[in-house]
JSON list of C-alpha atoms in Angstrom, two decimals:
[
{"chain": "A", "resi": 4, "resn": "UNK", "atom": "CA", "xyz": [17.98, -10.49, 70.74]},
{"chain": "A", "resi": 5, "resn": "UNK", "atom": "CA", "xyz": [18.44, -12.95, 73.37]},
{"chain": "A", "resi": 6, "resn": "UNK", "atom": "CA", "xyz": [21.59, -14.55, 74.70]},
{"chain": "A", "resi": 7, "resn": "UNK", "atom": "CA", "xyz": [20.95, -17.68, 72.61]},
{"chain": "A", "resi": 8, "resn": "UNK", "atom": "CA", "xyz": [20.77, -15.62, 69.42]},
{"chain": "A", "resi": 9, "resn": "UNK", "atom": "CA", "xyz": [24.03, -13.84, 70.22]},
{"chain": "A", "resi": 10, "resn": "UNK", "atom": "CA", "xyz": [25.71, -17.17, 70.99]},
{"chain": "A", "resi": 11, "resn": "UNK", "atom": "CA", "xyz": [24.38, -18.49, 67.68]},
{"chain": "A", "resi": 12, "resn": "UNK", "atom": "CA", "xyz": [25.80, -15.49, 65.78]},
{"chain": "A", "resi": 13, "resn": "UNK", "atom": "CA", "xyz": [29.20, -15.88, 67.50]},
{"chain": "A", "resi": 14, "resn": "UNK", "atom": "CA", "xyz": [29.20, -19.59, 66.69]},
{"chain": "A", "resi": 15, "resn": "UNK", "atom": "CA", "xyz": [28.30, -18.85, 63.06]},
{"chain": "A", "resi": 16, "resn": "UNK", "atom": "CA", "xyz": [31.09, -16.24, 62.86]},
{"chain": "A", "resi": 17, "resn": "UNK", "atom": "CA", "xyz": [33.66, -18.65, 64.34]},
{"chain": "A", "resi": 18, "resn": "UNK", "atom": "CA", "xyz": [32.51, -21.33, 61.94]},
{"chain": "A", "resi": 19, "resn": "UNK", "atom": "CA", "xyz": [32.87, -18.92, 58.98]},
{"chain": "A", "resi": 20, "resn": "UNK", "atom": "CA", "xyz": [36.39, -18.01, 60.10]},
{"chain": "A", "resi": 21, "resn": "UNK", "atom": "CA", "xyz": [37.22, -21.71, 60.55]},
{"chain": "A", "resi": 22, "resn": "UNK", "atom": "CA", "xyz": [35.93, -22.47, 57.03]},
{"chain": "A", "resi": 23, "resn": "UNK", "atom": "CA", "xyz": [38.01, -19.58, 55.62]},
{"chain": "A", "resi": 24, "resn": "UNK", "atom": "CA", "xyz": [41.14, -20.80, 57.42]},
{"chain": "A", "resi": 25, "resn": "UNK", "atom": "CA", "xyz": [40.59, -24.35, 56.14]},
{"chain": "A", "resi": 26, "resn": "UNK", "atom": "CA", "xyz": [39.81, -23.18, 52.60]},
{"chain": "A", "resi": 27, "resn": "UNK", "atom": "CA", "xyz": [43.35, -21.78, 52.05]},
{"chain": "A", "resi": 28, "resn": "UNK", "atom": "CA", "xyz": [45.14, -25.15, 52.43]},
{"chain": "A", "resi": 29, "resn": "UNK", "atom": "CA", "xyz": [42.46, -26.85, 50.35]},
{"chain": "A", "resi": 30, "resn": "UNK", "atom": "CA", "xyz": [43.01, -24.30, 47.51]},
{"chain": "A", "resi": 31, "resn": "UNK", "atom": "CA", "xyz": [46.79, -24.85, 47.73]},
{"chain": "A", "resi": 32, "resn": "UNK", "atom": "CA", "xyz": [46.24, -28.61, 47.73]},
{"chain": "A", "resi": 33, "resn": "UNK", "atom": "CA", "xyz": [44.09, -28.22, 44.59]},
{"chain": "A", "resi": 34, "resn": "UNK", "atom": "CA", "xyz": [46.96, -26.31, 42.89]},
{"chain": "A", "resi": 35, "resn": "UNK", "atom": "CA", "xyz": [49.39, -29.07, 43.85]},
{"chain": "A", "resi": 36, "resn": "UNK", "atom": "CA", "xyz": [47.06, -31.63, 42.25]},
{"chain": "A", "resi": 37, "resn": "UNK", "atom": "CA", "xyz": [46.80, -29.50, 39.11]},
{"chain": "A", "resi": 38, "resn": "UNK", "atom": "CA", "xyz": [50.60, -29.21, 38.85]},
{"chain": "A", "resi": 39, "resn": "UNK", "atom": "CA", "xyz": [50.95, -32.93, 39.40]},
{"chain": "A", "resi": 40, "resn": "UNK", "atom": "CA", "xyz": [48.46, -33.58, 36.64]},
{"chain": "A", "resi": 41, "resn": "UNK", "atom": "CA", "xyz": [50.37, -31.32, 34.24]},
{"chain": "A", "resi": 42, "resn": "UNK", "atom": "CA", "xyz": [53.71, -32.95, 35.20]},
{"chain": "A", "resi": 43, "resn": "UNK", "atom": "CA", "xyz": [52.31, -36.43, 34.57]},
{"chain": "A", "resi": 44, "resn": "UNK", "atom": "CA", "xyz": [50.89, -35.33, 31.23]},
{"chain": "A", "resi": 45, "resn": "UNK", "atom": "CA", "xyz": [54.26, -33.81, 30.16]},
{"chain": "A", "resi": 46, "resn": "UNK", "atom": "CA", "xyz": [56.09, -36.88, 31.35]},
{"chain": "A", "resi": 47, "resn": "UNK", "atom": "CA", "xyz": [53.87, -39.23, 29.40]},
{"chain": "A", "resi": 48, "resn": "UNK", "atom": "CA", "xyz": [54.23, -37.08, 26.28]},
{"chain": "A", "resi": 49, "resn": "UNK", "atom": "CA", "xyz": [58.04, -37.19, 26.60]},
{"chain": "A", "resi": 50, "resn": "UNK", "atom": "CA", "xyz": [58.35, -40.83, 27.62]},
{"chain": "A", "resi": 51, "resn": "UNK", "atom": "CA", "xyz": [56.45, -42.24, 24.67]},
{"chain": "A", "resi": 52, "resn": "UNK", "atom": "CA", "xyz": [59.00, -41.02, 22.05]},
{"chain": "A", "resi": 53, "resn": "UNK", "atom": "CA", "xyz": [61.82, -42.06, 24.33]},
{"chain": "A", "resi": 54, "resn": "UNK", "atom": "CA", "xyz": [60.47, -45.60, 24.55]},
{"chain": "A", "resi": 55, "resn": "UNK", "atom": "CA", "xyz": [60.04, -45.68, 20.77]},
{"chain": "A", "resi": 56, "resn": "UNK", "atom": "CA", "xyz": [63.67, -44.56, 20.28]},
{"chain": "A", "resi": 57, "resn": "UNK", "atom": "CA", "xyz": [64.84, -47.15, 22.81]},
{"chain": "A", "resi": 58, "resn": "UNK", "atom": "CA", "xyz": [62.97, -49.84, 20.88]},
{"chain": "A", "resi": 59, "resn": "UNK", "atom": "CA", "xyz": [64.60, -48.76, 17.64]},
{"chain": "A", "resi": 60, "resn": "UNK", "atom": "CA", "xyz": [68.02, -48.72, 19.28]},
{"chain": "A", "resi": 61, "resn": "UNK", "atom": "CA", "xyz": [67.53, -52.21, 20.66]},
{"chain": "A", "resi": 62, "resn": "UNK", "atom": "CA", "xyz": [66.47, -53.51, 17.25]},
{"chain": "A", "resi": 63, "resn": "UNK", "atom": "CA", "xyz": [69.56, -52.03, 15.60]},
{"chain": "A", "resi": 64, "resn": "UNK", "atom": "CA", "xyz": [71.77, -53.41, 18.37]},
{"chain": "A", "resi": 65, "resn": "UNK", "atom": "CA", "xyz": [70.32, -56.89, 17.88]},
{"chain": "A", "resi": 66, "resn": "UNK", "atom": "CA", "xyz": [71.02, -56.63, 14.14]},
{"chain": "A", "resi": 67, "resn": "UNK", "atom": "CA", "xyz": [74.62, -55.67, 14.82]},
{"chain": "A", "resi": 68, "resn": "UNK", "atom": "CA", "xyz": [75.01, -58.53, 17.28]},
{"chain": "A", "resi": 69, "resn": "UNK", "atom": "CA", "xyz": [73.68, -60.95, 14.63]},
{"chain": "A", "resi": 70, "resn": "UNK", "atom": "CA", "xyz": [76.23, -59.58, 12.13]},
{"chain": "A", "resi": 71, "resn": "UNK", "atom": "CA", "xyz": [78.98, -59.91, 14.73]},
{"chain": "A", "resi": 72, "resn": "UNK", "atom": "CA", "xyz": [77.94, -63.52, 15.36]},
{"chain": "A", "resi": 73, "resn": "UNK", "atom": "CA", "xyz": [78.21, -64.22, 11.62]},
{"chain": "A", "resi": 74, "resn": "UNK", "atom": "CA", "xyz": [81.65, -62.61, 11.47]},
{"chain": "A", "resi": 75, "resn": "UNK", "atom": "CA", "xyz": [82.78, -64.59, 14.50]},
{"chain": "A", "resi": 76, "resn": "UNK", "atom": "CA", "xyz": [81.64, -67.88, 12.99]},
{"chain": "A", "resi": 77, "resn": "UNK", "atom": "CA", "xyz": [83.40, -67.02, 9.71]},
{"chain": "A", "resi": 78, "resn": "UNK", "atom": "CA", "xyz": [86.62, -66.21, 11.60]},
{"chain": "A", "resi": 79, "resn": "UNK", "atom": "CA", "xyz": [86.36, -69.59, 13.37]},
{"chain": "A", "resi": 80, "resn": "UNK", "atom": "CA", "xyz": [85.95, -71.32, 10.01]},
{"chain": "A", "resi": 81, "resn": "UNK", "atom": "CA", "xyz": [88.95, -69.47, 8.55]},
{"chain": "A", "resi": 82, "resn": "UNK", "atom": "CA", "xyz": [91.02, -70.36, 11.62]},
{"chain": "A", "resi": 83, "resn": "UNK", "atom": "CA", "xyz": [90.13, -74.02, 11.21]},
{"chain": "A", "resi": 84, "resn": "UNK", "atom": "CA", "xyz": [91.05, -73.92, 7.51]},
{"chain": "A", "resi": 85, "resn": "UNK", "atom": "CA", "xyz": [94.38, -72.19, 8.25]},
{"chain": "A", "resi": 86, "resn": "UNK", "atom": "CA", "xyz": [95.13, -74.79, 10.93]},
{"chain": "A", "resi": 87, "resn": "UNK", "atom": "CA", "xyz": [94.39, -77.60, 8.49]},
{"chain": "A", "resi": 88, "resn": "UNK", "atom": "CA", "xyz": [96.52, -75.94, 5.81]},
{"chain": "A", "resi": 89, "resn": "UNK", "atom": "CA", "xyz": [99.46, -75.56, 8.21]},
{"chain": "A", "resi": 90, "resn": "UNK", "atom": "CA", "xyz": [99.15, -79.21, 9.26]},
{"chain": "A", "resi": 91, "resn": "UNK", "atom": "CA", "xyz": [99.06, -80.31, 5.58]},
{"chain": "A", "resi": 92, "resn": "UNK", "atom": "CA", "xyz": [102.06, -78.13, 4.70]},
{"chain": "A", "resi": 93, "resn": "UNK", "atom": "CA", "xyz": [103.93, -79.42, 7.71]},
{"chain": "A", "resi": 94, "resn": "UNK", "atom": "CA", "xyz": [103.21, -83.04, 6.81]},
{"chain": "A", "resi": 95, "resn": "UNK", "atom": "CA", "xyz": [104.02, -82.48, 3.14]},
{"chain": "A", "resi": 96, "resn": "UNK", "atom": "CA", "xyz": [107.20, -80.46, 3.48]},
{"chain": "A", "resi": 97, "resn": "UNK", "atom": "CA", "xyz": [108.28, -81.27, 7.02]},
{"chain": "A", "resi": 98, "resn": "UNK", "atom": "CA", "xyz": [108.73, -85.03, 6.59]},
{"chain": "A", "resi": 99, "resn": "UNK", "atom": "CA", "xyz": [111.03, -84.83, 3.58]},
{"chain": "A", "resi": 100, "resn": "UNK", "atom": "CA", "xyz": [113.01, -81.98, 5.18]},
{"chain": "A", "resi": 101, "resn": "UNK", "atom": "CA", "xyz": [113.54, -84.05, 8.32]},
{"chain": "A", "resi": 102, "resn": "UNK", "atom": "CA", "xyz": [114.71, -86.97, 6.18]},
{"chain": "A", "resi": 103, "resn": "UNK", "atom": "CA", "xyz": [117.01, -84.69, 4.17]},
{"chain": "A", "resi": 104, "resn": "UNK", "atom": "CA", "xyz": [118.44, -83.21, 7.38]},
{"chain": "A", "resi": 105, "resn": "UNK", "atom": "CA", "xyz": [119.04, -86.71, 8.74]},
{"chain": "A", "resi": 106, "resn": "UNK", "atom": "CA", "xyz": [120.68, -87.82, 5.49]},
{"chain": "A", "resi": 107, "resn": "UNK", "atom": "CA", "xyz": [122.94, -84.78, 5.36]},
{"chain": "A", "resi": 108, "resn": "UNK", "atom": "CA", "xyz": [123.94, -85.30, 9.02]},
{"chain": "A", "resi": 109, "resn": "UNK", "atom": "CA", "xyz": [124.78, -88.92, 8.20]},
{"chain": "A", "resi": 110, "resn": "UNK", "atom": "CA", "xyz": [126.84, -87.96, 5.18]},
{"chain": "A", "resi": 111, "resn": "UNK", "atom": "CA", "xyz": [128.65, -85.30, 7.22]},
{"chain": "A", "resi": 112, "resn": "UNK", "atom": "CA", "xyz": [129.42, -87.83, 9.94]},
{"chain": "A", "resi": 113, "resn": "UNK", "atom": "CA", "xyz": [130.65, -90.31, 7.32]},
{"chain": "A", "resi": 114, "resn": "UNK", "atom": "CA", "xyz": [133.01, -87.72, 5.82]},
{"chain": "A", "resi": 115, "resn": "UNK", "atom": "CA", "xyz": [134.38, -86.85, 9.26]},
{"chain": "A", "resi": 116, "resn": "UNK", "atom": "CA", "xyz": [135.33, -90.43, 9.90]},
{"chain": "A", "resi": 117, "resn": "UNK", "atom": "CA", "xyz": [136.97, -90.83, 6.50]},
{"chain": "A", "resi": 118, "resn": "UNK", "atom": "CA", "xyz": [138.77, -87.46, 6.37]},
{"chain": "A", "resi": 119, "resn": "UNK", "atom": "CA", "xyz": [140.01, -86.33, 9.79]},
{"chain": "A", "resi": 120, "resn": "UNK", "atom": "CA", "xyz": [139.62, -82.66, 10.51]},
{"chain": "A", "resi": 121, "resn": "UNK", "atom": "CA", "xyz": [142.74, -80.56, 10.25]},
{"chain": "A", "resi": 122, "resn": "UNK", "atom": "CA", "xyz": [144.07, -79.59, 13.68]},
{"chain": "A", "resi": 123, "resn": "UNK", "atom": "CA", "xyz": [145.27, -76.06, 14.37]},
{"chain": "A", "resi": 124, "resn": "UNK", "atom": "CA", "xyz": [149.04, -75.72, 14.13]},
{"chain": "A", "resi": 125, "resn": "UNK", "atom": "CA", "xyz": [149.52, -74.30, 17.63]},
{"chain": "A", "resi": 126, "resn": "UNK", "atom": "CA", "xyz": [147.98, -77.33, 19.22]},
{"chain": "A", "resi": 127, "resn": "UNK", "atom": "CA", "xyz": [149.84, -79.94, 17.14]},
{"chain": "A", "resi": 128, "resn": "UNK", "atom": "CA", "xyz": [151.92, -82.41, 19.00]},
{"chain": "A", "resi": 129, "resn": "UNK", "atom": "CA", "xyz": [154.21, -84.87, 17.35]},
{"chain": "A", "resi": 130, "resn": "UNK", "atom": "CA", "xyz": [152.62, -88.22, 16.79]},
{"chain": "A", "resi": 131, "resn": "UNK", "atom": "CA", "xyz": [154.28, -91.35, 17.86]},
{"chain": "A", "resi": 132, "resn": "UNK", "atom": "CA", "xyz": [154.23, -94.29, 15.65]},
{"chain": "A", "resi": 133, "resn": "UNK", "atom": "CA", "xyz": [152.88, -97.47, 16.97]},
{"chain": "A", "resi": 134, "resn": "UNK", "atom": "CA", "xyz": [154.87, -100.60, 16.51]}
]
């Protein structure tokens, strides 16, 4: 064996050691890729039902909002009807009541001018006659 052959064997041995040292991180990197693949597969299996449930929930929520919109419009209609009823009642009953109150106030004022109110006895002073 010559010096070139020995140098070739040493180079081959160093290369084999280098390949073995580099193989360990590559094997670990392969395991990481395998775990990532499994995690993505599990995630996709769990996300699909979740999206389906979310879609169902959104549909039911939209139905409830539509019902709430109907209820709100009905309440607005009832409020308008009650307002109109109060206005009609006020116009029908309020006008005559105001007239009756005015008439009774006028009659009361007329009776006060005709019949003077009795004064309390402690405050009475003798009246003087006018001549």
